[in-house]
Tab-separated table of C-alpha atoms and ligand atoms in Angstrom:
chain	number	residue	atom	x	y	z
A	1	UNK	CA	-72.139	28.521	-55.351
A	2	UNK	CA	-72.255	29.242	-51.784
A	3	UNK	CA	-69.029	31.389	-50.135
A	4	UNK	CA	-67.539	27.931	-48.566
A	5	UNK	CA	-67.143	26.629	-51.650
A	6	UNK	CA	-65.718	29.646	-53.415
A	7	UNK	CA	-63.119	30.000	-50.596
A	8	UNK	CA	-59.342	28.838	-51.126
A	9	UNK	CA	-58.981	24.674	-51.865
A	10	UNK	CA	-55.473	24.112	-51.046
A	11	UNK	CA	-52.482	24.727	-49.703
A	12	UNK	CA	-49.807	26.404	-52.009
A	13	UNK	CA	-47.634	23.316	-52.095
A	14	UNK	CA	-50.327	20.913	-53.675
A	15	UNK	CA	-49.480	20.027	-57.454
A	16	UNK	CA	-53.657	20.515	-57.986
A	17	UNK	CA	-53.590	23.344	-60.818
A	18	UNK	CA	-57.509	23.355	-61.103
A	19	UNK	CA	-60.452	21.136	-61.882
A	20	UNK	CA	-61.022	20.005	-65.610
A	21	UNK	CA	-64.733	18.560	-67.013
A	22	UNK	CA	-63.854	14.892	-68.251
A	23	UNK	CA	-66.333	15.610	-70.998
A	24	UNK	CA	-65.251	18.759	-72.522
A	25	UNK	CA	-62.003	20.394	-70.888
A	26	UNK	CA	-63.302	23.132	-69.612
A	27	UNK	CA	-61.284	24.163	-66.735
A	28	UNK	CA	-61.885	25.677	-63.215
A	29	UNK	CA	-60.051	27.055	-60.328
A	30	UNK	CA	-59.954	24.276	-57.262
A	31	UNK	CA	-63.292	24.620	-55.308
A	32	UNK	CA	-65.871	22.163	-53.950
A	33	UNK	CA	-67.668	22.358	-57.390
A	34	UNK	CA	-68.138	18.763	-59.180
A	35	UNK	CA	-69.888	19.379	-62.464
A	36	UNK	CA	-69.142	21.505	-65.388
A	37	UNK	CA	-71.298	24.748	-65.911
A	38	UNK	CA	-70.315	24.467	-69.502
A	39	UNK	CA	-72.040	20.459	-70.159
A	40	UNK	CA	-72.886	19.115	-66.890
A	41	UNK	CA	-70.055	16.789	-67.435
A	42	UNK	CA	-68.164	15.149	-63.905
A	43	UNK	CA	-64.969	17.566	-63.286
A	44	UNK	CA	-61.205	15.671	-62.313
A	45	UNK	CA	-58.640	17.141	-60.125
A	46	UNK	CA	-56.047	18.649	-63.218
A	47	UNK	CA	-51.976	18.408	-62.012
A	48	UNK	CA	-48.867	20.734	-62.817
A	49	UNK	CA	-47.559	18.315	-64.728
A	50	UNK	CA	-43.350	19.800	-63.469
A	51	UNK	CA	-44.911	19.715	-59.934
A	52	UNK	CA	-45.619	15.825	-60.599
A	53	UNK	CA	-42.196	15.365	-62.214
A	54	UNK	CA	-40.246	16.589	-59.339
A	55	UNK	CA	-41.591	13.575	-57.323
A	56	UNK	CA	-38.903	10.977	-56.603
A	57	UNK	CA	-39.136	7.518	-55.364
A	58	UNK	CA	-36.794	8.450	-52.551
A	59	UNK	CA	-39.209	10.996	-51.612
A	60	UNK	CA	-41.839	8.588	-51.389
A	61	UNK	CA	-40.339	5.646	-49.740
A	62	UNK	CA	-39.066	8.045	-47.169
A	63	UNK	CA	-42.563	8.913	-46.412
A	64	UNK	CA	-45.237	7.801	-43.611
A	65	UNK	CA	-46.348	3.996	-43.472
A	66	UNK	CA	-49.634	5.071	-45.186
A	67	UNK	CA	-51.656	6.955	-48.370
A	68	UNK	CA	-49.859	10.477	-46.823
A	69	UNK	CA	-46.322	9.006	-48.897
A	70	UNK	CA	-48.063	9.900	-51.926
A	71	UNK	CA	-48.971	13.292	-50.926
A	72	UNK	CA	-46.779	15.081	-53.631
A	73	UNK	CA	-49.244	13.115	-55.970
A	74	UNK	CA	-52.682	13.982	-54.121
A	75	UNK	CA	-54.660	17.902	-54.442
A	76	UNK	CA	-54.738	17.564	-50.850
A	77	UNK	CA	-52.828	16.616	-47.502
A	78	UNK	CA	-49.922	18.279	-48.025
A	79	UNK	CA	-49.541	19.906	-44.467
A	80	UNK	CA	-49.430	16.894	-42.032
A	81	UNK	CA	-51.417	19.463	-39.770
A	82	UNK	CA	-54.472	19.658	-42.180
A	83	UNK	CA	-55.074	16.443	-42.246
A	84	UNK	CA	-58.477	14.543	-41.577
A	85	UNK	CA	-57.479	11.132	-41.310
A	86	UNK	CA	-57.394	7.421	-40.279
A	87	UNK	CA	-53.952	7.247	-41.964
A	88	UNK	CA	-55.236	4.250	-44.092
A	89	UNK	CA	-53.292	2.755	-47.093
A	90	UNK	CA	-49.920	0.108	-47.099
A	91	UNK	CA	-52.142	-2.734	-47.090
A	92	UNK	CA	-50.449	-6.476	-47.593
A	93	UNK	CA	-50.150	-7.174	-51.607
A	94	UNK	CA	-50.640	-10.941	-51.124
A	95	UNK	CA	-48.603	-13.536	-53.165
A	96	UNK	CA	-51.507	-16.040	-54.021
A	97	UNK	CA	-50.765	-19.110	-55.749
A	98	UNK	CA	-52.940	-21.400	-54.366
A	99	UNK	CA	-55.432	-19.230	-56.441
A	100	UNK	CA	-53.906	-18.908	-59.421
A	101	UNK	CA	-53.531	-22.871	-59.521
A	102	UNK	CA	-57.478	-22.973	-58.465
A	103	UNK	CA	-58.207	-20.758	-61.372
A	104	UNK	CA	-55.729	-21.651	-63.871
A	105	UNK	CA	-53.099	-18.948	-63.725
A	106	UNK	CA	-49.281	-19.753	-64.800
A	107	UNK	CA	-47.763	-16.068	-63.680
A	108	UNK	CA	-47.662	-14.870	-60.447
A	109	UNK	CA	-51.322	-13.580	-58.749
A	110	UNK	CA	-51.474	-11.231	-56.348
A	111	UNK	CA	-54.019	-10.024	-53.680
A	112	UNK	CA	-53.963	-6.018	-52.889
A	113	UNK	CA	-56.143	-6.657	-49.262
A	114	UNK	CA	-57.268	-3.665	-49.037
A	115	UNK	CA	-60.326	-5.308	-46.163
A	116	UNK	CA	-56.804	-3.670	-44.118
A	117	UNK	CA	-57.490	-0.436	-43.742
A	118	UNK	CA	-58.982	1.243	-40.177
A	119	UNK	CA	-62.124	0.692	-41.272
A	120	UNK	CA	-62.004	-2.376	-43.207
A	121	UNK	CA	-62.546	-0.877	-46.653
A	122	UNK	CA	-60.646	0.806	-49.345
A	123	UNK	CA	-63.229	3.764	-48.439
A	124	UNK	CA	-60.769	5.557	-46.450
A	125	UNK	CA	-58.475	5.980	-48.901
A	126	UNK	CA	-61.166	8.501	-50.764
A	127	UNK	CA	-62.610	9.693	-47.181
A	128	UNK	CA	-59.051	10.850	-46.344
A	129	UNK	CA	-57.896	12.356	-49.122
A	130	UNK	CA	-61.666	14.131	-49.408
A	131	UNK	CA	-62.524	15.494	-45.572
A	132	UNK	CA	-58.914	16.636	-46.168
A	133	UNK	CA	-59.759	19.278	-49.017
A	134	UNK	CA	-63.328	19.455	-47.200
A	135	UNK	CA	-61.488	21.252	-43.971
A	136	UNK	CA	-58.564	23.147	-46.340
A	137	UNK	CA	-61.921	24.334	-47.967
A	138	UNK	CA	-63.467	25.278	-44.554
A	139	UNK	CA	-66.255	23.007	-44.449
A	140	UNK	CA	-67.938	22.544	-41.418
A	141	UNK	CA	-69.946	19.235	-41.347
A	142	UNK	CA	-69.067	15.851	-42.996
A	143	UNK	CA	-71.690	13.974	-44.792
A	144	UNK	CA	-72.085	11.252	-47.766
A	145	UNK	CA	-74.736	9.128	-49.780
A	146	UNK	CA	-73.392	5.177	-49.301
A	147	UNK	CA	-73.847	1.890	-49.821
A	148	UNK	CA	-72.306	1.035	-46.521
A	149	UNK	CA	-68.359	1.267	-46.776
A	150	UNK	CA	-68.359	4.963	-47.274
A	151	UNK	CA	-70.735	5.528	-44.559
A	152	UNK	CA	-68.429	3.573	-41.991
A	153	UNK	CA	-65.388	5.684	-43.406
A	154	UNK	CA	-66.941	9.089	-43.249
A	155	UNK	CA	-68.335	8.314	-40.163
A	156	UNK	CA	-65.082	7.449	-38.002
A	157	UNK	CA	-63.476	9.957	-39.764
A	158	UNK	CA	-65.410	12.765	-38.417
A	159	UNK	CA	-65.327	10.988	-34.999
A	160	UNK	CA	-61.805	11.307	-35.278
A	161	UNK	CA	-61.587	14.910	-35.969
A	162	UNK	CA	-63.915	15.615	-33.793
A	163	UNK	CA	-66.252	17.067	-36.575
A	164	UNK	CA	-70.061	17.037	-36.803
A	165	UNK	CA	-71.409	14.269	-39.365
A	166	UNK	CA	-74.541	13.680	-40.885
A	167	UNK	CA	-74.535	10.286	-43.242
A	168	UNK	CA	-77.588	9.297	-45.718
A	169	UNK	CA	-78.032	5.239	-46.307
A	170	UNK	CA	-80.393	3.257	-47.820
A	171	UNK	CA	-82.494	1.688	-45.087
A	172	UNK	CA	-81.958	-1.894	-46.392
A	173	UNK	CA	-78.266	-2.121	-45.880
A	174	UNK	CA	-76.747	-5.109	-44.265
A	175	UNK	CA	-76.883	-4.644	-40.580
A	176	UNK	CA	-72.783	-5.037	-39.909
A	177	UNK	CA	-72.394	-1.911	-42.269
A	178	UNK	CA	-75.703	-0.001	-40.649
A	179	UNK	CA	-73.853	-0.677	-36.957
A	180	UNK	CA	-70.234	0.363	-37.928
A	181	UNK	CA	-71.348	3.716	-38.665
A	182	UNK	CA	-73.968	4.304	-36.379
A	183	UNK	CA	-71.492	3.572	-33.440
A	184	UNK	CA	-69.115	6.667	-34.084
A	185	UNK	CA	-71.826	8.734	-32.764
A	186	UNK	CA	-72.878	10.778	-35.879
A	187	UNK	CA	-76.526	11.578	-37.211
A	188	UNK	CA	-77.531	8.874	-39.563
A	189	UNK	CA	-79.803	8.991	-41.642
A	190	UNK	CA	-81.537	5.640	-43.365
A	191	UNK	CA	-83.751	6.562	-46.538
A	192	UNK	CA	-86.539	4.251	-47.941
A	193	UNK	CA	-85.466	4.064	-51.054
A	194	UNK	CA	-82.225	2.815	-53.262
A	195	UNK	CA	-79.037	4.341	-53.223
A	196	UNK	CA	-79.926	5.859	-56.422
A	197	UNK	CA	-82.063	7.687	-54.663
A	198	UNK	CA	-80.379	8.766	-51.387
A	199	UNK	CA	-77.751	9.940	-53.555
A	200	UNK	CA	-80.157	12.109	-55.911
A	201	UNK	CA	-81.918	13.143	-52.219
A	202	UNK	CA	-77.786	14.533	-51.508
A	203	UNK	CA	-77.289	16.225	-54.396
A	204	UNK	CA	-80.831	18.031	-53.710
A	205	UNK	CA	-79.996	18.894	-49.990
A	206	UNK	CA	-76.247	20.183	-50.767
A	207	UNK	CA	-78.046	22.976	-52.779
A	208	UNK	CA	-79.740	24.248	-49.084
A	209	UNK	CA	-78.721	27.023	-46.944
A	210	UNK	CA	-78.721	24.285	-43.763
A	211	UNK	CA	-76.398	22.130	-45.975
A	212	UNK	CA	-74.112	25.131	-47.315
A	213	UNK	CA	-71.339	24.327	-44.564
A	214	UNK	CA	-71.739	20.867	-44.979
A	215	UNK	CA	-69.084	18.862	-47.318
A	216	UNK	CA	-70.760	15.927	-49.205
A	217	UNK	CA	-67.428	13.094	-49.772
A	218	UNK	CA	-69.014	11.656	-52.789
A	219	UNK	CA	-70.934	14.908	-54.030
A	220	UNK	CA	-69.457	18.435	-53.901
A	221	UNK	CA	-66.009	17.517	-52.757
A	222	UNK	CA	-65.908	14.355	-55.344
A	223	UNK	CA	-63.152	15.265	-57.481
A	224	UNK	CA	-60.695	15.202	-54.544
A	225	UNK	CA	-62.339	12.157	-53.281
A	226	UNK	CA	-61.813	10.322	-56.214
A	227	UNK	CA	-58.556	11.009	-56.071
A	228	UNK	CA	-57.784	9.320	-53.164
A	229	UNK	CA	-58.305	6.366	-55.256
A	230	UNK	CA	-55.077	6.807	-57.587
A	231	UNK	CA	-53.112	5.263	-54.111
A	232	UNK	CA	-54.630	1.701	-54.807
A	233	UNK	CA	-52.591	2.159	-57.987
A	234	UNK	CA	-49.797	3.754	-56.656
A	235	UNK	CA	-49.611	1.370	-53.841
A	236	UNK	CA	-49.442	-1.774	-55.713
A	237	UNK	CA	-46.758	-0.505	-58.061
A	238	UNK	CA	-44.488	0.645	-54.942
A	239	UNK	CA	-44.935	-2.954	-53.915
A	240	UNK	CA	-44.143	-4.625	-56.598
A	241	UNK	CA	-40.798	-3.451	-56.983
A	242	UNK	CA	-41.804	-0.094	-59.131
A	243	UNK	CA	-43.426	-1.819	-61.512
A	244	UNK	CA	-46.846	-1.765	-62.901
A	245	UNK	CA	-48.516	-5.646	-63.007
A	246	UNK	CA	-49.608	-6.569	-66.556
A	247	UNK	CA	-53.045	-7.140	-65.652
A	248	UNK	CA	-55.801	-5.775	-62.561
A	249	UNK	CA	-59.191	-7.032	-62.062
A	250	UNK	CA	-61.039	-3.962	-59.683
A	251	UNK	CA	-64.245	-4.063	-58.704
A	252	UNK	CA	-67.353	-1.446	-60.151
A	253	UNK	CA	-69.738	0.801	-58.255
A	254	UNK	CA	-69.866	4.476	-59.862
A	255	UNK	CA	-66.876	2.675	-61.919
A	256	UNK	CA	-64.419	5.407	-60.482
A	257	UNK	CA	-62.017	2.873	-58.393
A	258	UNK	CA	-60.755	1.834	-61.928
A	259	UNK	CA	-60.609	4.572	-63.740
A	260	UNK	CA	-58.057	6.276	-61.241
A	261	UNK	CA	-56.267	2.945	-60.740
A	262	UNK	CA	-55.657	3.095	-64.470
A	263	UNK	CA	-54.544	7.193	-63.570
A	264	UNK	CA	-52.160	6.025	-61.237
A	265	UNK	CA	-50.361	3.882	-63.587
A	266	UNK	CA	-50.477	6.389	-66.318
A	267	UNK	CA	-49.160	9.216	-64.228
A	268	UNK	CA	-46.240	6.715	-62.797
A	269	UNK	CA	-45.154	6.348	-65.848
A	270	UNK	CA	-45.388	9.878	-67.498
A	271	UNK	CA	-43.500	11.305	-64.451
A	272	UNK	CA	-40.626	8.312	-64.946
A	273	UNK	CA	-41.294	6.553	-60.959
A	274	UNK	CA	-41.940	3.377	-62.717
A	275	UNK	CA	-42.465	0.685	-65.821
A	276	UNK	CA	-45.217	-0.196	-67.650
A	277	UNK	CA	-45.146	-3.850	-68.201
A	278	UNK	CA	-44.332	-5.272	-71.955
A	279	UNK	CA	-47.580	-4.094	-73.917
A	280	UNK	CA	-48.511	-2.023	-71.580
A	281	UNK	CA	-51.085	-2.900	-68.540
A	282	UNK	CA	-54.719	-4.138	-68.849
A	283	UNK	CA	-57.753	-3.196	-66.932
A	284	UNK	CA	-60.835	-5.638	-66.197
A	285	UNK	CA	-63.846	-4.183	-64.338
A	286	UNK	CA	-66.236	-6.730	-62.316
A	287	UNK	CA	-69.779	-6.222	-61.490
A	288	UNK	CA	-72.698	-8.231	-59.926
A	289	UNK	CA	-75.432	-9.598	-61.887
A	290	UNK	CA	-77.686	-7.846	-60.162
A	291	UNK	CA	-76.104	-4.417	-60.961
A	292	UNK	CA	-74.376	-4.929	-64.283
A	293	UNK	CA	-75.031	-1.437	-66.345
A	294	UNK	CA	-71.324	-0.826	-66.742
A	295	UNK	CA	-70.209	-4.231	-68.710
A	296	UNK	CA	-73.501	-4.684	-69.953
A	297	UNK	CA	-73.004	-1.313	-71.831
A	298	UNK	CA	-69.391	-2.908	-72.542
A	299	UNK	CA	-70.901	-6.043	-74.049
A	300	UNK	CA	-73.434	-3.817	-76.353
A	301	UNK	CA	-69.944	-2.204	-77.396
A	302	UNK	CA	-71.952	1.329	-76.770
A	303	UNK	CA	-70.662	3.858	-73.671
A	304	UNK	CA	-73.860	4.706	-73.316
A	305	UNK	CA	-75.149	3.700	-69.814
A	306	UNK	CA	-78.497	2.149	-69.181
A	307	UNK	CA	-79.445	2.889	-65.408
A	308	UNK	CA	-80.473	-0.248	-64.042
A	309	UNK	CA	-82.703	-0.981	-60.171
A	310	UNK	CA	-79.962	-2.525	-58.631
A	311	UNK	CA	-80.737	-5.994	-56.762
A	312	UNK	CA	-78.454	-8.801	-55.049
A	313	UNK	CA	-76.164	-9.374	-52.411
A	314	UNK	CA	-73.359	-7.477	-53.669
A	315	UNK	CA	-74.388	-4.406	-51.952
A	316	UNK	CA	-71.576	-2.090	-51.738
A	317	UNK	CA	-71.512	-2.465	-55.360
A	318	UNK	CA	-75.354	-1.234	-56.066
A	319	UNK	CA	-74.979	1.633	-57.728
A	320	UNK	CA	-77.725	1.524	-60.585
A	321	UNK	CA	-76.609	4.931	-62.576
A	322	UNK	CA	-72.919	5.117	-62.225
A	323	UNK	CA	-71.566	8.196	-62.669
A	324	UNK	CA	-67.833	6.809	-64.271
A	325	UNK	CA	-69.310	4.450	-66.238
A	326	UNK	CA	-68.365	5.706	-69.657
A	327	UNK	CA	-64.809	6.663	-68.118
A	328	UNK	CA	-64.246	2.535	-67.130
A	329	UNK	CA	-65.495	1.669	-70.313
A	330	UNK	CA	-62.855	3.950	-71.750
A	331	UNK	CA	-60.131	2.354	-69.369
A	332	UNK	CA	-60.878	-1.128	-70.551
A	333	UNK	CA	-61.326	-0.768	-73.952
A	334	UNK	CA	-57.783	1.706	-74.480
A	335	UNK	CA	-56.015	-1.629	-72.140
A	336	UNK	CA	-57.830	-3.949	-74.261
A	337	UNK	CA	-59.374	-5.401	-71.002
A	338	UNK	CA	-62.792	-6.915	-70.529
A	339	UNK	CA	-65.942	-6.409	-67.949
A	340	UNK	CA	-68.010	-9.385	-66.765
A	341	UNK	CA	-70.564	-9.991	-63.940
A	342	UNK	CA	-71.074	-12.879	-61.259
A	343	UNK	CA	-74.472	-13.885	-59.711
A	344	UNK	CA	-74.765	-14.259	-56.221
A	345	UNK	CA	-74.362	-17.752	-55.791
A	346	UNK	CA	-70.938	-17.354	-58.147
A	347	UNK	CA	-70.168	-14.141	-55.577
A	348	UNK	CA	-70.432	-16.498	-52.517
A	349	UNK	CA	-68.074	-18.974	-53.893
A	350	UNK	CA	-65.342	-16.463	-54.780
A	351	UNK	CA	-65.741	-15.459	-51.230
A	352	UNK	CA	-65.302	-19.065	-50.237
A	353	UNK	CA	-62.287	-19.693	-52.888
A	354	UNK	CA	-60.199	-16.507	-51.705
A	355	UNK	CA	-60.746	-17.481	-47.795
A	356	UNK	CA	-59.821	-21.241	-48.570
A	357	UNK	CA	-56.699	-20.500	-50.916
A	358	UNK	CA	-55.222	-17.523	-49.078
A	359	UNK	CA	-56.682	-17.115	-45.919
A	360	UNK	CA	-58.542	-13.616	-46.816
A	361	UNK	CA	-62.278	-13.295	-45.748
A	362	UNK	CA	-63.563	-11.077	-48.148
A	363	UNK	CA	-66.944	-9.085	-48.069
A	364	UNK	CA	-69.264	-9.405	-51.339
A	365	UNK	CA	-67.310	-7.001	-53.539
A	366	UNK	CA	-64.326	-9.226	-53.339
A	367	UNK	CA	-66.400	-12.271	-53.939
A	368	UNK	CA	-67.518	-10.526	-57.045
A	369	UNK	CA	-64.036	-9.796	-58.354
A	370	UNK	CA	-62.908	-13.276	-57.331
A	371	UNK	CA	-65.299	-14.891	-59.154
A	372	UNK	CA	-64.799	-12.732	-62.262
A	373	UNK	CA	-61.717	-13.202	-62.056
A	374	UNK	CA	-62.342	-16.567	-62.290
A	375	UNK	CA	-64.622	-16.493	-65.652
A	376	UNK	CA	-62.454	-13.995	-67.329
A	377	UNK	CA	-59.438	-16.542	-67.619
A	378	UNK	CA	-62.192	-19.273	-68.420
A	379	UNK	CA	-63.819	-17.465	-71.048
A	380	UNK	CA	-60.003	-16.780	-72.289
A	381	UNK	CA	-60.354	-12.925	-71.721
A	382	UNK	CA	-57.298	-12.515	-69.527
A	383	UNK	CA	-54.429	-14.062	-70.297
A	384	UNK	CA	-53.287	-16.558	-67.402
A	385	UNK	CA	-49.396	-16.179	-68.169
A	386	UNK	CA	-49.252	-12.772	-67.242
A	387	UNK	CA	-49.177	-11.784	-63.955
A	388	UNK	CA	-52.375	-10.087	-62.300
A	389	UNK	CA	-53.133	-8.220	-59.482
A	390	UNK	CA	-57.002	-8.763	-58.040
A	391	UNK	CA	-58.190	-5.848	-55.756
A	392	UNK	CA	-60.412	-7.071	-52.502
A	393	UNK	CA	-61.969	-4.042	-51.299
A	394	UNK	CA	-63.472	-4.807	-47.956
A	395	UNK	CA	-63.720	-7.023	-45.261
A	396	UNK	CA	-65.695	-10.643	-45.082
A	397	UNK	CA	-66.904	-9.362	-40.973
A	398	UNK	CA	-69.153	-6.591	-42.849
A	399	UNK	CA	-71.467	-8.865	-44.739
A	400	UNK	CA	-71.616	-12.347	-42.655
A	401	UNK	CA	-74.967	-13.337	-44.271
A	402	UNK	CA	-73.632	-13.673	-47.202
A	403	UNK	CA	-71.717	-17.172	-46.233
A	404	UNK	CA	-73.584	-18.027	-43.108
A	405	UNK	CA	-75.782	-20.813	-44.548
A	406	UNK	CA	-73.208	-21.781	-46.331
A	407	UNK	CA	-70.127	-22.798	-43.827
A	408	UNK	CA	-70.031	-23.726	-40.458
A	409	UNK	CA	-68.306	-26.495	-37.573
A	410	UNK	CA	-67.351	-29.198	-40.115
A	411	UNK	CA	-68.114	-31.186	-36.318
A	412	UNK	CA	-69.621	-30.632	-32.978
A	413	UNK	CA	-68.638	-32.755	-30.252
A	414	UNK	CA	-69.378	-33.849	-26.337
A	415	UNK	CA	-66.011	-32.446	-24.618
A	416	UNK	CA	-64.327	-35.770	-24.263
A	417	UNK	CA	-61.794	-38.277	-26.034
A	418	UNK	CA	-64.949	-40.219	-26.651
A	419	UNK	CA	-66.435	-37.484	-28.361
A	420	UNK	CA	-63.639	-37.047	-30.844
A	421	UNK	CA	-63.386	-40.813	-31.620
A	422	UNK	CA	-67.307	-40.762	-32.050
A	423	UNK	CA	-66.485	-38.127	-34.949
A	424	UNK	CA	-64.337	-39.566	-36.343
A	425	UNK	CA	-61.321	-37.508	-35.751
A	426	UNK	CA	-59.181	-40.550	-34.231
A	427	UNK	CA	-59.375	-42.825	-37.337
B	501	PLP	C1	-67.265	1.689	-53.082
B	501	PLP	C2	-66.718	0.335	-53.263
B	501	PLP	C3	-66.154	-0.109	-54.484
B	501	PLP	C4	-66.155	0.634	-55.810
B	501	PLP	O1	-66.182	1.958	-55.813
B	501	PLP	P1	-66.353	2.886	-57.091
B	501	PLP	O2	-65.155	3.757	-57.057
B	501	PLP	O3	-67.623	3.635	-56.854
B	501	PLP	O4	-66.433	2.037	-58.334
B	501	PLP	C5	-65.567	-1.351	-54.497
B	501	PLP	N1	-65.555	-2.142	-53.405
B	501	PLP	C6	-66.086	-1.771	-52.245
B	501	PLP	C7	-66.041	-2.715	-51.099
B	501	PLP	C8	-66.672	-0.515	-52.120
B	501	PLP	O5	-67.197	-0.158	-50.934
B	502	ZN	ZN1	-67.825	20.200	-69.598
């Protein structure tokens, strides 16, 4: 442990109490520290459970137009003045019933559109709510291993703040993600390899004396940036009325986005700011066929995870060796949910059906939660009289190749009356 990370995490008004191994429950004071010494097991941000309980929805709603209105609820962010931030969060919920009917759904569907946020992914939820502990920690540099989203987010983050970055990619991400974080002016850094491996490279280089100042988002400071997930849970409740939606559909990468989703709606309820639904809520994880370990373990009915050399064009999903795995698994089973997968062709017509039936242009991720969505009520899995909520992640702009064989001008015409009739656009 190097003297950054031993020094103070927060300020005395967050409810954070300490840092607890998911594995075995060993505990630890709040510190950029994100395995246990005990088991090697992944450590979570632990809450004061009366510190959560004194949250009101009053409180909240009186809040700022973004994640900051759930700061009672986060380790980090309480001071306005500490805060390293885009001020994402509050994106539209989307009533979508042209999808439902597409699909087959009786109850109301909704679309969180979270491709809203300042850097068009749900990334800067988790980039927030993590640069913010990094600085209340006194880190000094911003950094991150990504498959593209997180590298935009940390990236304009730092710009932002006006704080040195240094972000690790694979080399082979799409261009549109490669640009939007190369053009906030950081060091990037693109790695031959998968991003298996730049993240194995991070967790090698945050062990250095050159790296010791140098806060990883997704590495040494990952318990408070998974955290930052719990507002996609928090948020969709809020908008709903206060009430938790019988069923979600969230995409998979480390698997993390649903297990804190899942949090959310368990701490909403324990601390009395909203309902669970009749039966309580159910969770359903999507993946790509080309980077499936999480539901394929699922299917197996083990929780054991088989690392897998991810492939496809669902990139921001390619994590081969996810590190919540066996935590989603958890979530879905306990909900009673399901996991499935969609090849790419499959992912490039849920991108198609979500722009067509609701007018939101969704990158690959959403494609592949769309078109899980789609086989889960086919194969009967989720139930289409309850009402859903189906998470888009990022925005359609980041990964253009993935449609641009595919659509196009439906005409192309001289500039003239003539030209239209010719079409066939005057009868
Ligand atoms: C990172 C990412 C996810 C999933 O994240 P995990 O928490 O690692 O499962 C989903 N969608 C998009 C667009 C992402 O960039
Ligand atoms: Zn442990």
């Amino acid at each position: 442990m190097t003297s950054v990370a031993n020094a103070p995490a927060a300020t005395s008004t967050s409810p954070a109490r300490g840092l607890i191994c998911r594995a075995c429950g060993a505990e630890y004071p709040l510190a950029a520290q994100h395995a246990c010494y005990e088991c090697f097991g992944p450590l979570e941000v632990a809450y004061d459970e009366a510190a959560l309980a004194r949250v009101t929805r009053a409180q909240i709603e009186a809040g700022p137009q973004n994640i900051w209105r759930y700061a009672a609820l986060l380790p980090a962010g309480q001071d306005p003045a500490t805060r390293v931030s885009l001020d994402p969060g509050l994106t539209p919920l989307i009533s979508a019933p042209a999808l439902a009917a597409a699909i087959g759904l009786t109850a109301p569907l909704w679309v969180k559109d979270d491709s809203q946020n300042p850097t068009h992914s749900f990334k800067d939820r988790v980039v927030s709510v993590a640069l913010t502990a990094a600085k209340e920690m006194g880190f000094k540099r911003f950094s991150c291993a990504s498959t593209g989203n997180l590298a935009n987010s940390v990236a304009a983050h730092a710009a932002r703040a006006g704080v040195p970055s240094i972000v690790f990619i694979p080399a082979d991400l799409e261009p549109g993600k490669i640009i939007q974080t190369a053009v906030y002016g950081g060091e990037l850094v693109a790695i031959e390899g998968s991003y298996d491996d730049v993240n194995r490279l991070c967790s090698e280089l945050v062990e250095t004396d050159e790296f010791e100042d140098t806060a990883f988002v997704n590495v040494n400071v990952r318990p408070f940036y998974a955290e930052g997930s719990k507002t996609l849970g928090y948020e969709v409740a809020e908008q709903l009325g206060w009430r938790i939606p019988a069923q979600v559909v969230i995409p998979m990468a480390s698997g993390e986005l649903l297990t804190k989703v899942d949090k959310a709606f368990s701490e909403l309820v324990e601390i009395g700011l909203a309902e669970a639904p009749e039966g309580g809520w159910t969770v359903f994880g999507a993946q790509s066929e080309g980077c499936n370990p999480i539901a394929v373990a699922l299917h197996a009915d083990t929780d054991v995870i088989t690392p897998v050399k991810p492939t496809g064009i669902a990139k921001s999903l390619n994590i081969g060796d996810p590190s919540a795995g066996p935590y989603a698994i958890e979530a879905v089973r306990r909900t009673g949910g399901w996991m499935d997968y969609a090849n790419d062709d499959e992912i490039r017509d849920g991108i198609r059906l979500l722009a067509e039936t609701t007018g939101v242009f969704a990158e690959t991720a959403g494609g592949t939660t769309v078109a899980v969505l789609k086989k889960l009520v086919a194969s009967g899995r989720l139930d289409p009289a309850k009402e859903t909520v189906v998470y888009n992640t990022g925005e359609g702009l980041k990964t253009l190749d993935a449609v641009a064989g595919q659509v196009g001008p439906t005409h192309t015409i001289k500039p003239s009356l003539r030209g239209a009739r010719e079409a066939g656009l005057l009868g």
